[in-house]
Tab-separated table of C-alpha atoms and ligand atoms in Angstrom:
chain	number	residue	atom	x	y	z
A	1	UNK	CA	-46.724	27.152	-1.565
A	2	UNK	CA	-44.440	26.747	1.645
A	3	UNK	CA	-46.763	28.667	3.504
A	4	UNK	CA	-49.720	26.960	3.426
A	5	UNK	CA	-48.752	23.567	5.100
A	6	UNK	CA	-50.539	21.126	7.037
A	7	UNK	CA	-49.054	19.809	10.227
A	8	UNK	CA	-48.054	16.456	10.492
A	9	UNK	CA	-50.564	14.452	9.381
A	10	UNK	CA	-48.962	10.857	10.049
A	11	UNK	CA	-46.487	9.565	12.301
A	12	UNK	CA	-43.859	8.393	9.410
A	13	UNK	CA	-41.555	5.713	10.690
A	14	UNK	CA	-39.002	3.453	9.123
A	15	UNK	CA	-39.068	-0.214	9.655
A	16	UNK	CA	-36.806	0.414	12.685
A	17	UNK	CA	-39.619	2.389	14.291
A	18	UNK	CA	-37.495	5.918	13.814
A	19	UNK	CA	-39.337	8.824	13.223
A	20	UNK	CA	-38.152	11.614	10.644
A	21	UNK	CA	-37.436	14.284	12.659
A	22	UNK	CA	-34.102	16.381	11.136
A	23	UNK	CA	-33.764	17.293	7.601
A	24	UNK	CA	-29.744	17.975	6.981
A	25	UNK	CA	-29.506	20.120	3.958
A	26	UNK	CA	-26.433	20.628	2.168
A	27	UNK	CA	-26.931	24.331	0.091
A	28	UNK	CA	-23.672	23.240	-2.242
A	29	UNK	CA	-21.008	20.639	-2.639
A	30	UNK	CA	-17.971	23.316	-2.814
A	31	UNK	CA	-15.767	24.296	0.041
A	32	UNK	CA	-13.239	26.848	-0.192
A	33	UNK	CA	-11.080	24.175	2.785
A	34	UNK	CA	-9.736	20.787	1.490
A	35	UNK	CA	-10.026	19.045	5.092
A	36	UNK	CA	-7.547	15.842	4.775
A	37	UNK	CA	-10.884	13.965	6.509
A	38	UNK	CA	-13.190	15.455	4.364
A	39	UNK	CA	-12.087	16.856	0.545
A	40	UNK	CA	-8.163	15.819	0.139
A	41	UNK	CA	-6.841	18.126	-2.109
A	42	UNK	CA	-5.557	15.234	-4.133
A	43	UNK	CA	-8.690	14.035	-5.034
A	44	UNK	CA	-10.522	17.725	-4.732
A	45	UNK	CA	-7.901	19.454	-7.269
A	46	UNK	CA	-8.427	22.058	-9.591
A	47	UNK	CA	-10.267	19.765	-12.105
A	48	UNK	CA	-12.269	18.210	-9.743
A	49	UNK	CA	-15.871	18.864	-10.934
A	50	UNK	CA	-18.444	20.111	-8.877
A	51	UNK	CA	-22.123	20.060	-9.482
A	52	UNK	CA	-23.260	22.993	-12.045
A	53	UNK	CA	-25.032	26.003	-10.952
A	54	UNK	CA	-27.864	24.541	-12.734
A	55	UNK	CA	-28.880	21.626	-11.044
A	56	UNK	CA	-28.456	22.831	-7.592
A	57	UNK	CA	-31.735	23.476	-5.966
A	58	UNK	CA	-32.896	26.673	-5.727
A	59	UNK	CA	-34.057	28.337	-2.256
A	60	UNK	CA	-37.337	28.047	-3.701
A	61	UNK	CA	-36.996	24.550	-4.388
A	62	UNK	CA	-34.987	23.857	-0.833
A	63	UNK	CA	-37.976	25.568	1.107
A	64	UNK	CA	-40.634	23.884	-0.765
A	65	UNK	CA	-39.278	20.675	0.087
A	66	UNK	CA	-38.534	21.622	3.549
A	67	UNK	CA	-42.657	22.450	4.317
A	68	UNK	CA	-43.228	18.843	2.807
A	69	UNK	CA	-40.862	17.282	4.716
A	70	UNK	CA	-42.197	19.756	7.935
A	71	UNK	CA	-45.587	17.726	7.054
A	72	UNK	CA	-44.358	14.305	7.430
A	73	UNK	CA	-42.790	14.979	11.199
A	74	UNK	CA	-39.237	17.186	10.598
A	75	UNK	CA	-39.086	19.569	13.071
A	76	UNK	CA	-35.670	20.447	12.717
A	77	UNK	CA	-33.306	22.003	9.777
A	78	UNK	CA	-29.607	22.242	9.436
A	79	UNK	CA	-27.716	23.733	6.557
A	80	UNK	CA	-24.726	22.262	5.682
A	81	UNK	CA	-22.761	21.503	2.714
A	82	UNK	CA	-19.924	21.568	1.356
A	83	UNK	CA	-19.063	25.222	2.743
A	84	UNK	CA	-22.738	26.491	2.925
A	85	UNK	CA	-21.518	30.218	3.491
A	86	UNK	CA	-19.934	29.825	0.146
A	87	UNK	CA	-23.761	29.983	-1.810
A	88	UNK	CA	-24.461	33.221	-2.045
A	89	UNK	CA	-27.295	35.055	0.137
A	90	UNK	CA	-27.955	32.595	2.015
A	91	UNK	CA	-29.961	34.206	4.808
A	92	UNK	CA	-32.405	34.532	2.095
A	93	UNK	CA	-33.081	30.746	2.303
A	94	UNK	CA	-33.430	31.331	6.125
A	95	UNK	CA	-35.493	33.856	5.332
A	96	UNK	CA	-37.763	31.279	3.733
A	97	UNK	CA	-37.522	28.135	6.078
A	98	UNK	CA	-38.138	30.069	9.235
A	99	UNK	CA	-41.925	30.567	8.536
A	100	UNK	CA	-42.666	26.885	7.610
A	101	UNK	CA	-45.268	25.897	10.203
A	102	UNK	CA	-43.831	22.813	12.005
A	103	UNK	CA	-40.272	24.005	11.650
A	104	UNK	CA	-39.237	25.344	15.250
A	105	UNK	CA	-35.192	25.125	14.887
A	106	UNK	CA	-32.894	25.785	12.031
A	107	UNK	CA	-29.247	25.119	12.563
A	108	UNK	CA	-26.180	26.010	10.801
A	109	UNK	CA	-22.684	24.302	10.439
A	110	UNK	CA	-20.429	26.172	8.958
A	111	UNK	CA	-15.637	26.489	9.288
A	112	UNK	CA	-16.615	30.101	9.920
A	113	UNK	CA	-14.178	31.245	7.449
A	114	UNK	CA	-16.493	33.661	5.774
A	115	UNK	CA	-18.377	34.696	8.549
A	116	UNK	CA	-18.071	38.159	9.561
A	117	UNK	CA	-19.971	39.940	11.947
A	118	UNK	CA	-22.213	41.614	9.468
A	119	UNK	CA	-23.523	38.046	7.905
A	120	UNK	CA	-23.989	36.308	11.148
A	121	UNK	CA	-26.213	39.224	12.153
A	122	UNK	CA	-28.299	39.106	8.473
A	123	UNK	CA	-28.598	35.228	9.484
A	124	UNK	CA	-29.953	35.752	12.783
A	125	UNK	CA	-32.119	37.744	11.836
A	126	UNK	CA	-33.379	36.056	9.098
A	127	UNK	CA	-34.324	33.338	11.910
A	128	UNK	CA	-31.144	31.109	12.106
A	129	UNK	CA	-31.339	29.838	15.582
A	130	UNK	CA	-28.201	27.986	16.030
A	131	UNK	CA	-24.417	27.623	14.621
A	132	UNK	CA	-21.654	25.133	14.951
A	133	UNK	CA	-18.661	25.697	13.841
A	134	UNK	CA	-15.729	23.710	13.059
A	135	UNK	CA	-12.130	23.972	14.349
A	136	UNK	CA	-9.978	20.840	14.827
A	137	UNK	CA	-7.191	22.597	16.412
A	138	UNK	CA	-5.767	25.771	18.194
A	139	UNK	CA	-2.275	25.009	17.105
A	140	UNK	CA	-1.739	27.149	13.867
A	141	UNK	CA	0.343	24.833	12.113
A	142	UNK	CA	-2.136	21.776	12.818
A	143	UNK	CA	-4.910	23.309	11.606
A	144	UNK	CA	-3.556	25.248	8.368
A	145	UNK	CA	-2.356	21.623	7.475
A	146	UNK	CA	-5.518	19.868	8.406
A	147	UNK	CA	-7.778	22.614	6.751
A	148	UNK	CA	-5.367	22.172	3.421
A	149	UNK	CA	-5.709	25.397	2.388
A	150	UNK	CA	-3.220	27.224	4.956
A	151	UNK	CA	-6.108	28.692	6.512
A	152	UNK	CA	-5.445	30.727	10.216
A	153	UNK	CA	-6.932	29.677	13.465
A	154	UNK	CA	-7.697	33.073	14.453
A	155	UNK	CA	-9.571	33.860	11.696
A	156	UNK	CA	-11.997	30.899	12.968
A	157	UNK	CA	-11.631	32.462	16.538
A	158	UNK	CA	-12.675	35.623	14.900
A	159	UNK	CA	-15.902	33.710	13.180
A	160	UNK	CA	-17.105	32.319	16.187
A	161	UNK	CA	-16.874	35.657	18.495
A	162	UNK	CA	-19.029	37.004	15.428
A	163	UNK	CA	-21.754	34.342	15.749
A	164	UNK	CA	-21.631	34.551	19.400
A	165	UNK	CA	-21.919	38.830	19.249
A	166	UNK	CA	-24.827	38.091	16.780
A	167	UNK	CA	-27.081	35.627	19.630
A	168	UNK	CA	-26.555	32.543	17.901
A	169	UNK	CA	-24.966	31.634	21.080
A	170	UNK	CA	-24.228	29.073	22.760
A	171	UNK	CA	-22.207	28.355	19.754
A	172	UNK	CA	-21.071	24.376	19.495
A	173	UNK	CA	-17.490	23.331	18.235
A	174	UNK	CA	-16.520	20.635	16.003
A	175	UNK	CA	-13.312	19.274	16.348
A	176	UNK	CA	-12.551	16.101	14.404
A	177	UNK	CA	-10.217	13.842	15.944
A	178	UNK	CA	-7.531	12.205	13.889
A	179	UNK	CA	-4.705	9.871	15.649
A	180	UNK	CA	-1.261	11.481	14.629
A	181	UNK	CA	-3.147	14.501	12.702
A	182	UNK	CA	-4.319	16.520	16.023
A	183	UNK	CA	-5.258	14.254	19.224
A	184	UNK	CA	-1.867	16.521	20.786
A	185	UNK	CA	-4.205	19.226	20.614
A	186	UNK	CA	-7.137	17.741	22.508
A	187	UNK	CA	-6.442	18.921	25.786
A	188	UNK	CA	-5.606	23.210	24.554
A	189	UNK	CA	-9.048	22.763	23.000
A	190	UNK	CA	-10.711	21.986	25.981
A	191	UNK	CA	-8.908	24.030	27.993
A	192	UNK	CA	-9.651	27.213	25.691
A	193	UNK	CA	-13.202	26.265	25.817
A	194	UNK	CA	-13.741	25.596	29.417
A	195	UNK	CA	-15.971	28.153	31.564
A	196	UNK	CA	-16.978	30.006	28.104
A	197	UNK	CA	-20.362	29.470	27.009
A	198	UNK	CA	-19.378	27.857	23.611
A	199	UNK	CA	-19.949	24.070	23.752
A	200	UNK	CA	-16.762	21.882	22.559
A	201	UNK	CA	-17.737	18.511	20.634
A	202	UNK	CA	-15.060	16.095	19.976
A	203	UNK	CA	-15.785	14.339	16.445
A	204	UNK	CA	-14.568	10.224	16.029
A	205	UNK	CA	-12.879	10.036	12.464
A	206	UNK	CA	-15.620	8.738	10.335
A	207	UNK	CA	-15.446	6.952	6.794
A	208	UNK	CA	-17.585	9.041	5.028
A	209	UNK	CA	-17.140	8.611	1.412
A	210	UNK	CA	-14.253	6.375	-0.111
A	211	UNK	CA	-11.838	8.960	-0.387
A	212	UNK	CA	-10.593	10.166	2.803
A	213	UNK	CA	-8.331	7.162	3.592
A	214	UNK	CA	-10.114	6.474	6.826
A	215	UNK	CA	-8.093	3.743	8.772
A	216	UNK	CA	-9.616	2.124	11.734
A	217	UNK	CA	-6.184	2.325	13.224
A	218	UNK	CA	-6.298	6.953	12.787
A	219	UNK	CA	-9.530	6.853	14.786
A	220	UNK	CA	-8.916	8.215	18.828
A	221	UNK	CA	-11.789	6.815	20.122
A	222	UNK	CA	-14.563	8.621	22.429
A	223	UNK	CA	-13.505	6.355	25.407
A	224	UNK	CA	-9.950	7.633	24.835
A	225	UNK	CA	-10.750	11.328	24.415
A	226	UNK	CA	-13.060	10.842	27.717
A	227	UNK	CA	-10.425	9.602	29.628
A	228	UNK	CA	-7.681	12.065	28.864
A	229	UNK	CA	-10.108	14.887	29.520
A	230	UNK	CA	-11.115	13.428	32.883
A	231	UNK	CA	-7.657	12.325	33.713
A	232	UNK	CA	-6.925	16.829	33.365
A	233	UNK	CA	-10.592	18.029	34.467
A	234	UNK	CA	-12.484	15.572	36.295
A	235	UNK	CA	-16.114	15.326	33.884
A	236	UNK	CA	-19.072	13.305	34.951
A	237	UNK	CA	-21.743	12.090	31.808
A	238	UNK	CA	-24.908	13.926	31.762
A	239	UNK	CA	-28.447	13.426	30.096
A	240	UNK	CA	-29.011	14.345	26.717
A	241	UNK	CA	-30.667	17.296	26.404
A	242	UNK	CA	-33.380	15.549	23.252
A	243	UNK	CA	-33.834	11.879	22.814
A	244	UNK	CA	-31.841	10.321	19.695
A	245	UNK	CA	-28.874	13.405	20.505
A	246	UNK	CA	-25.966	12.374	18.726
A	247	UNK	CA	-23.474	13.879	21.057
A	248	UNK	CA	-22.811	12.194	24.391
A	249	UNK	CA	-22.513	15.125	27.069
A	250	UNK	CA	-19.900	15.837	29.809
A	251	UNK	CA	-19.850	18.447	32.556
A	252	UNK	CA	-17.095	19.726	34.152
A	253	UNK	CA	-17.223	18.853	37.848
A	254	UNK	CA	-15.639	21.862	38.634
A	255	UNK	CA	-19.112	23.489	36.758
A	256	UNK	CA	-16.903	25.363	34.062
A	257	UNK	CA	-19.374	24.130	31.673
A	258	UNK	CA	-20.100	21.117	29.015
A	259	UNK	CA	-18.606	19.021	26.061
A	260	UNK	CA	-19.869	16.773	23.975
A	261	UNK	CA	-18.538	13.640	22.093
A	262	UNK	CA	-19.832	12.181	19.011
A	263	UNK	CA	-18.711	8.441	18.844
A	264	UNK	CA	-19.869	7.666	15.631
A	265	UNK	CA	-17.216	4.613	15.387
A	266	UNK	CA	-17.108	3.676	18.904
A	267	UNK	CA	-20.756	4.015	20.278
A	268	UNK	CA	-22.976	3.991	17.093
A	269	UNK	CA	-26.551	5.929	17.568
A	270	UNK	CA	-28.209	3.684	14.556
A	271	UNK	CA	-31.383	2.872	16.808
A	272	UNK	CA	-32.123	7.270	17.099
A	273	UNK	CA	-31.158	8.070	14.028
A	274	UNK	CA	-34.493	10.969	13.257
A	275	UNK	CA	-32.617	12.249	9.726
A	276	UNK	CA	-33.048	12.868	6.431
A	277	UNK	CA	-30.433	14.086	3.958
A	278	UNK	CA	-30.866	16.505	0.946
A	279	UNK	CA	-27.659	16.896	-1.534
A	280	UNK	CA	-27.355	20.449	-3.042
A	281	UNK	CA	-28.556	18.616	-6.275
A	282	UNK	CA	-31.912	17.590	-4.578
A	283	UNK	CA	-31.701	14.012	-4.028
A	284	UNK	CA	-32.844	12.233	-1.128
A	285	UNK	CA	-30.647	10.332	1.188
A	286	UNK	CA	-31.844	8.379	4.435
A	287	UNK	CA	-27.756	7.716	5.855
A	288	UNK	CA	-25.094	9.343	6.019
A	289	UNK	CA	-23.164	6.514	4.595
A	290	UNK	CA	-25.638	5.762	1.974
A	291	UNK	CA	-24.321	5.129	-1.485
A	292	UNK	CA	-27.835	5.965	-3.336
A	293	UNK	CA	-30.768	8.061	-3.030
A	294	UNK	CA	-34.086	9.070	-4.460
A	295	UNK	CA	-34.022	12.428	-7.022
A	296	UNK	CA	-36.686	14.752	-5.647
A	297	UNK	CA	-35.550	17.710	-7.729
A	298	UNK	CA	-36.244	15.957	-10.810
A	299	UNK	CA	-39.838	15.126	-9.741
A	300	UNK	CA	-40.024	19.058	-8.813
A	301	UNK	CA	-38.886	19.933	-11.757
A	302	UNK	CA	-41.649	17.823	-13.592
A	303	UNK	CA	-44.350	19.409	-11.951
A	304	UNK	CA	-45.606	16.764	-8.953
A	305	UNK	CA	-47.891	18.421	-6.762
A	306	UNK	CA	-47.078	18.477	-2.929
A	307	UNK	CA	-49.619	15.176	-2.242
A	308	UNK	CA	-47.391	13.258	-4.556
A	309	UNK	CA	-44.299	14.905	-3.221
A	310	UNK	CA	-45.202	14.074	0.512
A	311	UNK	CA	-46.178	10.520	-0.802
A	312	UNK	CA	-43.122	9.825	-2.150
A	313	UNK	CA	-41.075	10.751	0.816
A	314	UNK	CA	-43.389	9.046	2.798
A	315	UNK	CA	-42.460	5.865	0.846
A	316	UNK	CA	-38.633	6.210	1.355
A	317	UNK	CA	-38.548	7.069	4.389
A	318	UNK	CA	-41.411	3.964	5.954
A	319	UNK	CA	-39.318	1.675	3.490
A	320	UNK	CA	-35.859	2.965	5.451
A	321	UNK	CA	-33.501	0.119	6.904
A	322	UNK	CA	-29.951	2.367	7.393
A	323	UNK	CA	-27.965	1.391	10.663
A	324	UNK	CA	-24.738	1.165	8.956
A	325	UNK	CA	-22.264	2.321	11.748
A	326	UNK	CA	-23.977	-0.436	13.594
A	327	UNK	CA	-23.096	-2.812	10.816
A	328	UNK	CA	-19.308	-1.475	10.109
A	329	UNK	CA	-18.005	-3.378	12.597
A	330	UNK	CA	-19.469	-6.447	10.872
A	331	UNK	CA	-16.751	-5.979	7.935
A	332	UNK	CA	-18.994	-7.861	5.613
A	333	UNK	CA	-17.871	-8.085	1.905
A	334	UNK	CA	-20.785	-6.028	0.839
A	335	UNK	CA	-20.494	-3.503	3.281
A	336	UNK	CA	-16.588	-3.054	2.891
A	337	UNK	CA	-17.576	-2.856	-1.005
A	338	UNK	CA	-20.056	-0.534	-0.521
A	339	UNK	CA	-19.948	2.941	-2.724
A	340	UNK	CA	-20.644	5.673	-0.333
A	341	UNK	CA	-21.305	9.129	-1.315
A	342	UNK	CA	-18.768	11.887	-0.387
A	343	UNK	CA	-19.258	13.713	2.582
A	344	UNK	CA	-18.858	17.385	0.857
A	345	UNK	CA	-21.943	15.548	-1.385
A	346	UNK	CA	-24.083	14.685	1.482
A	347	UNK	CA	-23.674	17.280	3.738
A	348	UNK	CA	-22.259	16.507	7.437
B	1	LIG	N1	-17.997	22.925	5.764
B	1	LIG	C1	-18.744	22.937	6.968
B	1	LIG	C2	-17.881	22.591	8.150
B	1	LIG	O1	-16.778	22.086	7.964
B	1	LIG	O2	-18.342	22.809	9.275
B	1	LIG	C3	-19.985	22.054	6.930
B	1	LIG	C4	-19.868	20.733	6.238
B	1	LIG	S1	-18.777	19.562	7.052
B	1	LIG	C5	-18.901	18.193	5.974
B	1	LIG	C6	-19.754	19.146	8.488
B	1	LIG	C7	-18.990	18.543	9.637
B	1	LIG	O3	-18.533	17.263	9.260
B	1	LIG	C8	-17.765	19.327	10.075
B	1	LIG	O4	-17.806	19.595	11.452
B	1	LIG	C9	-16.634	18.406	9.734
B	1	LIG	O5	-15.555	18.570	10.600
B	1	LIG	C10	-17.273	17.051	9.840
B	1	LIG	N2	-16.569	16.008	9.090
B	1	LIG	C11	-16.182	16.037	7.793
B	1	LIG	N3	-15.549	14.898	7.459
B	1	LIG	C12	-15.548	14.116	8.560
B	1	LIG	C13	-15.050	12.812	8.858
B	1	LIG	N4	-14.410	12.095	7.950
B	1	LIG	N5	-15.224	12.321	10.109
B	1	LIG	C14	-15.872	13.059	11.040
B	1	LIG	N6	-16.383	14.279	10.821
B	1	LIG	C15	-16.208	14.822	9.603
B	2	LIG	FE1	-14.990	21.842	3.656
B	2	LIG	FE2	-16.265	21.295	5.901
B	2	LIG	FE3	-15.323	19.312	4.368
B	2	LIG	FE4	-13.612	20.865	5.665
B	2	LIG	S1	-15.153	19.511	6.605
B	2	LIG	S2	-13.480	20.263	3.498
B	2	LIG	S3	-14.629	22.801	5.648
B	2	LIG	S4	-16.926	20.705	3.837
B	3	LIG	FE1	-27.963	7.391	10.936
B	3	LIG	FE2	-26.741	6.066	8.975
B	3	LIG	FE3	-25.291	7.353	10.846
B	3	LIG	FE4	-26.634	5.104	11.482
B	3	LIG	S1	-24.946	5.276	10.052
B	3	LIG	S2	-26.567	7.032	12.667
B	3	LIG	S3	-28.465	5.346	10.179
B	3	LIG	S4	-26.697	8.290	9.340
């Protein structure tokens, strides 16, 4: 049972010395958006099959696993998917993590397009902690094309003054930058966001997956986002607020507040990379940009008790040698070869 966990009772580290400290969980593979980065409706059409009801993990399951992994170090939790607001209930799986001794922050990322004020409350009070929500663009037409499903910006404006009215504040921003797609609408982001207490990160364009076209050539690089910020609103880099943060953080020098960037291309954070991945379908991945992992649901589903369980994480995770944004630039046959899962899959 969930409740009954040991802390940490060894330090678990990979062969680069990283600790497992995050557990991303994506709660489905379906998303109601077809983000040209993420799910192009080309390849996400109407036949496009996504994983049966059956073989997703139950919030049973996902809390089960979430104590074991609380026992090997994780401290933190973020749902994610796919559109995670799109599984049903899903302040009942809060419900369940938020007890798990060991687990002190649970985190949410969601495009906000379901989220009305009346489910971000039933989430906070279930014990979500914090949200981030994505929004590549206040420009209407940018974003309904971007999205792929004509969907409105206010109605994401909307979602995030309904997180924010619920606590979950200070509220975070994603906002994936893609050359030609919406870099024009860079500088109205950050000027919307400026001296409100919602926290703006710009996203490089990453090649996740093999099926979002990613170009080296469409990426606006953190270096080039800095400097047109800077060159309207003089910013100054500041510390990061947790070591192995994956955003780099800016403040305003006029003090109307922060933003982050997340130079996944440019500036690759390999060396503090503290996370695990769980697909909807219970299997275990230790990169985002992995191409296998290691089926935990089936080993749930054929009855291993938690020692076994935390063993078997244990193993992955001490036998762990990811760092491939550190290696992309390398363009080696095998890496430019290499079958990665989808995003959507994986969870972001
Ligand atoms: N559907 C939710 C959402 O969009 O926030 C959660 C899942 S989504 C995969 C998580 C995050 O990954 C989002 O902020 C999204 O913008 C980002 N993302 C997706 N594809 C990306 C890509 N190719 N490069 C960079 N970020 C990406
Ligand atoms: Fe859906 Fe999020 Fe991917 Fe967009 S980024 S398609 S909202 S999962
Ligand atoms: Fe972590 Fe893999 Fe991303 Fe490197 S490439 S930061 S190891 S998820």
């Amino acid at each position: 049972m969930p409740s009954e966990q040991k802390m940490p009772a060894t330090q678990t580290l990979d062969t680069l010395g990283r600790h497992m400290r995050d557990l991303r969980i994506s709660v489905t593979d379906r998303c109601n958006f077809r983000c040209t980065y993420c799910m192009p409706r080309e390849l996400f059409g109407p036949d496009h099959a996504f994983m049966p009801r059956a073989s997703l993990l139950t919030f049973e399951e996902i809390a089960r696993l979430s104590a074991l992994f609380a026992q090997l170090g994780v401290t933190k939790l973020r749902l994610t998917g796919g559109e995670p607001l799109v599984r049903r209930d899903l302040e009942q799986l809060v419900d369940k993590l938020a007890p798990i001794p060991g687990i002190k922050d649970i985190g949410l990322t969601t495009n906000g397009s379901v989220l009305t004020l009346d489910k971000a409350l039933k989430l906070a009070d279930a014990g979500l902690q914090r949200i981030t929500i994505s929004l590549d663009a206040l420009d209407d037409p940018t974003f309904r094309a971007l999205n792929g499903v004509a969907f409105p910006v206010d109605r994401v404006l909307a979602a995030i003054d309904n997180a924010t009215a619920a606590g979950l504040a200070p509220v975070k921003v994603n906002m994936v930058v893609k050359r030609g797609a919406n870099d024009h609408c860079i500088e109205a982001m950050a000027e919307y966001f400026r001296g409100s207490d919602k926290v703006l990160r710009f996203i490089e364009f990453m090649d996740v997956g093999n099926s979002n076209g990613w170009r080296l050539d469409d990426v606006l690089t953190a270096d080039e986002i800095v400097s047109r910020i800077n060159a309207r609103w003089p910013i100054e880099p500041i510390a990061p607020n947790y070591a192995g943060e994956v955003a780099n953080r800016w403040r305003y020098s006029d003090g109307a507040g922060e933003i982050g960037v997340i130079a996944a291309i440019t500036k690759p954070f390999c060396r503090g990379c503290t996370r695990a991945r769980l697909s909807a379908d219970g299997i275990l991945y230790t990169c985002l940009f992995a191409g296998v992992g290691v089926n935990l649901k089936s080993l749930l589903r054929n009855g291993a008790g938690d020692d076994d369980m935390v063993e078997r994480i244990s193993n992955v995770w001490h036998g762990r040698r990811d760092r491939y944004s550190e290696l992309r630039s390398q363009e080696t046959p095998e890496l430019k070869e290499k079958s990665k899962i989808e995003m959507s899959y994986i969870g972001g």
